[in-house]
Backbone as ProteinMPNN parsed JSONL, in Angstrom:
{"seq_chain_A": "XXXXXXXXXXXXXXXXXXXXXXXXXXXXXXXXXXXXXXXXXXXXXXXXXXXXXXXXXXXXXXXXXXXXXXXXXXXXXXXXXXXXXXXXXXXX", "coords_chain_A": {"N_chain_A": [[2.265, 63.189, -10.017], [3.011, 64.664, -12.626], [4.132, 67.869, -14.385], [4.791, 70.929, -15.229], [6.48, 72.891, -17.886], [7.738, 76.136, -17.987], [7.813, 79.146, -19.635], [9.636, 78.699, -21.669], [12.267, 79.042, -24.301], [11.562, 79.663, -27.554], [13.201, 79.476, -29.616], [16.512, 78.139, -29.838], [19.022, 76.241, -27.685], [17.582, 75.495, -25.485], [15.09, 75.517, -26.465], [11.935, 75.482, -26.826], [10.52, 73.59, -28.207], [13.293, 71.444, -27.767], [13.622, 71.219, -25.611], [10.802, 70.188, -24.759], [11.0, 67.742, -26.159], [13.115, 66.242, -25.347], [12.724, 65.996, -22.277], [10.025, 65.069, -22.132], [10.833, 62.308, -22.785], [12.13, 62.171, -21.291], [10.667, 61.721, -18.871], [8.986, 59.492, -20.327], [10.98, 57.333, -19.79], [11.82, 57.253, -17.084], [10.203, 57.963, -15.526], [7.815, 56.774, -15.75], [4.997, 56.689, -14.367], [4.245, 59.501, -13.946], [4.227, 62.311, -15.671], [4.74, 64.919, -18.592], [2.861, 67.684, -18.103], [2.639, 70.065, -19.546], [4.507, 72.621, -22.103], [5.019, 75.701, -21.54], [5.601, 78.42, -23.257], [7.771, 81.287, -23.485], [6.383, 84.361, -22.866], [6.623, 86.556, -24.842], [5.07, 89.594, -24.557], [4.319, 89.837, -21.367], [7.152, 89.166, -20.368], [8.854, 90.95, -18.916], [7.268, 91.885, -17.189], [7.099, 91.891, -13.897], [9.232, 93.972, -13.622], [8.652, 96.157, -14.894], [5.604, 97.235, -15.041], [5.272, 98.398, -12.678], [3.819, 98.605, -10.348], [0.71, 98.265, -10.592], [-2.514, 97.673, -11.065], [-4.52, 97.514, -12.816], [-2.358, 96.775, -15.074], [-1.403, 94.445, -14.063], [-3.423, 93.265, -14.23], [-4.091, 92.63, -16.481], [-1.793, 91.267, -17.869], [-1.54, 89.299, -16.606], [-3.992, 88.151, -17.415], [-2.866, 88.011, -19.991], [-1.127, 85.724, -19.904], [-2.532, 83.306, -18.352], [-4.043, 82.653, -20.753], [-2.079, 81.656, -22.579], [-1.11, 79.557, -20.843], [-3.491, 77.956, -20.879], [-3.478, 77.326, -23.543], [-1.22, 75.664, -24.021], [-1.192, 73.879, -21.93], [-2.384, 70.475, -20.429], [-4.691, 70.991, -19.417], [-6.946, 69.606, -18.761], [-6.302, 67.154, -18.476], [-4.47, 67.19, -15.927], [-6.686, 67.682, -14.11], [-7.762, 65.439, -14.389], [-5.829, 63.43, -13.511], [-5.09, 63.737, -10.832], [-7.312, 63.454, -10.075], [-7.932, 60.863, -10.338], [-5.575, 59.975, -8.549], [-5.985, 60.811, -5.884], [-8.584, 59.12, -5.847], [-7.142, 56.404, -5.639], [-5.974, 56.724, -3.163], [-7.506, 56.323, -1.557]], "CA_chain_A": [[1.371, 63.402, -11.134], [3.53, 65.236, -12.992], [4.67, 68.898, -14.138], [4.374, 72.143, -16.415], [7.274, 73.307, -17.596], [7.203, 77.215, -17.945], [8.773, 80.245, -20.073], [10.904, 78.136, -22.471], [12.338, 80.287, -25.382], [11.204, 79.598, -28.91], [14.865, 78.854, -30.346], [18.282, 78.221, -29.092], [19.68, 74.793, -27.512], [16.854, 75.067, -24.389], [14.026, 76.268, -27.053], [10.672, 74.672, -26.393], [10.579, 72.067, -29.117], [13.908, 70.827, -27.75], [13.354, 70.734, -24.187], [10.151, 68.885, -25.044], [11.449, 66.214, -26.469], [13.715, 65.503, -24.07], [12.002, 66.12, -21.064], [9.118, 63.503, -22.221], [11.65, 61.196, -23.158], [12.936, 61.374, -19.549], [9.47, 61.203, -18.35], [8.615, 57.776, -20.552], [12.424, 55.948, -19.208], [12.271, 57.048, -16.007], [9.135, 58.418, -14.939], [6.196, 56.308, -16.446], [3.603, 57.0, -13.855], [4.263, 60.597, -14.173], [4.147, 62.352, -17.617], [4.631, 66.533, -18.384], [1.787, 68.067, -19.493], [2.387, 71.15, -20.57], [5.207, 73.297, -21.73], [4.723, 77.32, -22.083], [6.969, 79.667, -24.317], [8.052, 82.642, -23.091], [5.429, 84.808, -23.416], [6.904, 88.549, -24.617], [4.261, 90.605, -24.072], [4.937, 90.065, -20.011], [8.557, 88.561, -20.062], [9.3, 91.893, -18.272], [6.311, 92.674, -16.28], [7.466, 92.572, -12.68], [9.657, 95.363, -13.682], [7.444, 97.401, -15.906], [3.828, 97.274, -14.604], [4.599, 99.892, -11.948], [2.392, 97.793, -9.221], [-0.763, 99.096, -11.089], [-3.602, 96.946, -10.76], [-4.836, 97.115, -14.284], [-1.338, 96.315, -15.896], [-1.305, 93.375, -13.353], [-4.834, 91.867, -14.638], [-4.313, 92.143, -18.157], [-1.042, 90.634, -17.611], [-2.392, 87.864, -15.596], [-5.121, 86.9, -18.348], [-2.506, 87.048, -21.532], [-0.436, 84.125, -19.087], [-3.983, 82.394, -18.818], [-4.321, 82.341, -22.008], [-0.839, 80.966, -22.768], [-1.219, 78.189, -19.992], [-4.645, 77.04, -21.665], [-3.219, 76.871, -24.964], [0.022, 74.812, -23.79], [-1.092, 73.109, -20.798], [-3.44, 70.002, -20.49], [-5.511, 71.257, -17.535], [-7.697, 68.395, -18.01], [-5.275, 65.814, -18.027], [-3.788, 67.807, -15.189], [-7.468, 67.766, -13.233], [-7.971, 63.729, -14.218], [-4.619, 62.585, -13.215], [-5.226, 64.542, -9.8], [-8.375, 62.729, -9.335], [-7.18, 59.552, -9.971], [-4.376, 59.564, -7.415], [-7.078, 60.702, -5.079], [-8.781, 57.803, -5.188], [-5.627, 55.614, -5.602], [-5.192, 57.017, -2.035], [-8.368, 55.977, -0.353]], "C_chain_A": [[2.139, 63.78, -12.393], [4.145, 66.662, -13.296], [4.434, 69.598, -15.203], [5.538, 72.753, -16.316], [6.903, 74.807, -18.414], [8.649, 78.179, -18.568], [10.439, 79.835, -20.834], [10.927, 78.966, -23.71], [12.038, 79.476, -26.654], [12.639, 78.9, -29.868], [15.929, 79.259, -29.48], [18.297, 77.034, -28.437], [18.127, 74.499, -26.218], [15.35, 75.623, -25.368], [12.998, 75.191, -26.27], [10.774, 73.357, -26.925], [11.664, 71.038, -28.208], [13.908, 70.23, -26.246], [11.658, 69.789, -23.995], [10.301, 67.62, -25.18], [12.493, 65.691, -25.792], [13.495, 65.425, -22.48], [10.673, 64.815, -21.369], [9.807, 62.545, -22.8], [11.919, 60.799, -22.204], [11.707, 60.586, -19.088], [9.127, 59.251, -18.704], [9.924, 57.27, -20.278], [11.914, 55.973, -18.258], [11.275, 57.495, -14.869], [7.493, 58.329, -14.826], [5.211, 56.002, -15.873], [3.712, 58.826, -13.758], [4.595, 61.336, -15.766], [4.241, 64.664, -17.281], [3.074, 67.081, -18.916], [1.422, 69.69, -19.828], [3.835, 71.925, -20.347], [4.858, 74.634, -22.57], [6.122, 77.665, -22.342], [6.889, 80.812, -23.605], [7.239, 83.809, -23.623], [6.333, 86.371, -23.486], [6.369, 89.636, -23.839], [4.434, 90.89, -22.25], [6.1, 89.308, -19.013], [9.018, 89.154, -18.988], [8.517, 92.381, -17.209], [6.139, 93.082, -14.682], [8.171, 93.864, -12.397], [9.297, 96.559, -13.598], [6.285, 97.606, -15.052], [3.952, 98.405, -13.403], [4.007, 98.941, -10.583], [0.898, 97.9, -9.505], [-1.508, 98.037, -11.062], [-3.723, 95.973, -12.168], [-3.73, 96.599, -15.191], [-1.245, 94.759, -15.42], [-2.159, 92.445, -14.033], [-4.902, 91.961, -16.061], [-2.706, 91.402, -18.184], [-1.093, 89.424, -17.125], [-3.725, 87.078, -16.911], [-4.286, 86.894, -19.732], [-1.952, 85.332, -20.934], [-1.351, 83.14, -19.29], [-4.123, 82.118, -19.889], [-3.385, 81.674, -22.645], [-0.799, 79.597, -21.92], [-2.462, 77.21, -20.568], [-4.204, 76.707, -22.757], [-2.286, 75.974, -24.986], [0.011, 74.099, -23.132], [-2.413, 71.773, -20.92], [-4.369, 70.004, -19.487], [-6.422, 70.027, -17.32], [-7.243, 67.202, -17.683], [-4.535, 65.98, -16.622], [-4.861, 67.215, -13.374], [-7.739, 65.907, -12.901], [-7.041, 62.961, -13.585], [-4.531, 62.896, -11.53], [-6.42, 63.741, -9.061], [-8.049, 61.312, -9.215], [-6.344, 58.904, -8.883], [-5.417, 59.554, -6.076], [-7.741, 59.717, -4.361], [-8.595, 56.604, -5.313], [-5.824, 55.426, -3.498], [-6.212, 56.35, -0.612], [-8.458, 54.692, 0.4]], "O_chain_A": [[1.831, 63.074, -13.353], [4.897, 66.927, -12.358], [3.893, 69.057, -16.167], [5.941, 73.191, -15.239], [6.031, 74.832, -19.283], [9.842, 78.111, -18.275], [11.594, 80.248, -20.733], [9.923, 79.515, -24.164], [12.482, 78.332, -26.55], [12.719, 77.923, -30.614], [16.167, 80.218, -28.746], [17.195, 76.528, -28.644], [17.687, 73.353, -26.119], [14.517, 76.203, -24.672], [13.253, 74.362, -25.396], [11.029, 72.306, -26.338], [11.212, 69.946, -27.866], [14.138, 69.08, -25.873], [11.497, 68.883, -23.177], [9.881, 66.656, -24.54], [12.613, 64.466, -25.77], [14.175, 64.77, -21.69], [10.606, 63.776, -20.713], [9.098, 61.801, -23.478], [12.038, 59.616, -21.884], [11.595, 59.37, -18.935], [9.054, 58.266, -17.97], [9.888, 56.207, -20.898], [11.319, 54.929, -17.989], [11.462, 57.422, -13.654], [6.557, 58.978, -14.36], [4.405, 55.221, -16.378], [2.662, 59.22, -13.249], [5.133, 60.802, -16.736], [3.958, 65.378, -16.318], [2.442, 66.821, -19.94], [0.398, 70.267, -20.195], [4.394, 72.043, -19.256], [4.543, 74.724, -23.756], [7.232, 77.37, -21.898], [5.82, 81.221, -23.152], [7.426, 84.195, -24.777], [6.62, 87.096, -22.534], [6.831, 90.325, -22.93], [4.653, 92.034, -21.851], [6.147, 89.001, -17.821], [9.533, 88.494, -18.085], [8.958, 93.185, -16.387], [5.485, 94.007, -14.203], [7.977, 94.637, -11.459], [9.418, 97.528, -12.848], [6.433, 98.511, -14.232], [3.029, 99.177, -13.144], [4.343, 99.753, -9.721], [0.027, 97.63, -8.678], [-0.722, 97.091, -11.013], [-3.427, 94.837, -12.538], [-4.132, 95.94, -16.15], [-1.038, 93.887, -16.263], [-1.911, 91.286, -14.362], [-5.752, 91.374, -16.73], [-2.849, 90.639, -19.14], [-0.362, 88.547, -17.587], [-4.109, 85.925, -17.108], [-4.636, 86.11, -20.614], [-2.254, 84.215, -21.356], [-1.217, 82.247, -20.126], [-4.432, 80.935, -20.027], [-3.869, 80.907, -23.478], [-0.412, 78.579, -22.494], [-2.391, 75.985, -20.671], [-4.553, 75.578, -23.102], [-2.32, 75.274, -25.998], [0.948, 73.302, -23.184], [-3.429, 72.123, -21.52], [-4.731, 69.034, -18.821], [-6.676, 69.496, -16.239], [-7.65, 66.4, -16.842], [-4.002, 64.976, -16.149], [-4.471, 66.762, -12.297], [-7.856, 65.293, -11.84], [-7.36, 61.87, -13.109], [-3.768, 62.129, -10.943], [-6.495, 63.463, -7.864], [-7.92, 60.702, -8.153], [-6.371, 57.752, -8.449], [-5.626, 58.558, -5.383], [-7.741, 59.393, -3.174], [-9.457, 55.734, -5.191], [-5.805, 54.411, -2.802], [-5.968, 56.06, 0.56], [-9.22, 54.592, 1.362]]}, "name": "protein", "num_of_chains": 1, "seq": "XXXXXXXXXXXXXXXXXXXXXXXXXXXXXXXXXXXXXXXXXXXXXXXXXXXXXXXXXXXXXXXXXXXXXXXXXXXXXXXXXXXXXXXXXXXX"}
């Protein structure tokens, strides 16, 4: 189907932008029934949070919905859910 790539930094040689564009470049040579569809930035706020959070519940679930919120904004979940169904019933 394809892939989500995850926690790319903002600037420097592997920033987002740059690993974008060469990662769907690979995709359309060498991978043109598969495609990326989504890449997330390194989210600050819980870069660190396995560390930090303690095991606490509540640090856990507000931690867990900024990510959500970072994966919806970067990811194409529906292209993700269509391309998923498709193969599906490719397969039957």
């Amino acid at each position: 189907l394809g892939a989500v790539f995850n926690r790319l930094p903002l600037e420097g040689f592997y920033s987002l932008e740059n690993c974008k564009r060469a990662v769907s470049s690979y995709f359309e040579q060498y991978k043109p029934s598969q495609r990326p569809f989504g890449f997330i930035p390194e989210v600050p706020a819980i870069a660190n949070s396995r560390e930090t959070n303690g095991g606490e519940l509540e640090t856990a679930m507000k931690n867990a919905d900024v990510f959500v919120e970072a994966f919806a904004s970067h990811v194409d979940v529906r292209g993700i859910l269509d391309a998923a169904a498709t193969a599906s019933s490719e397969l039957k």
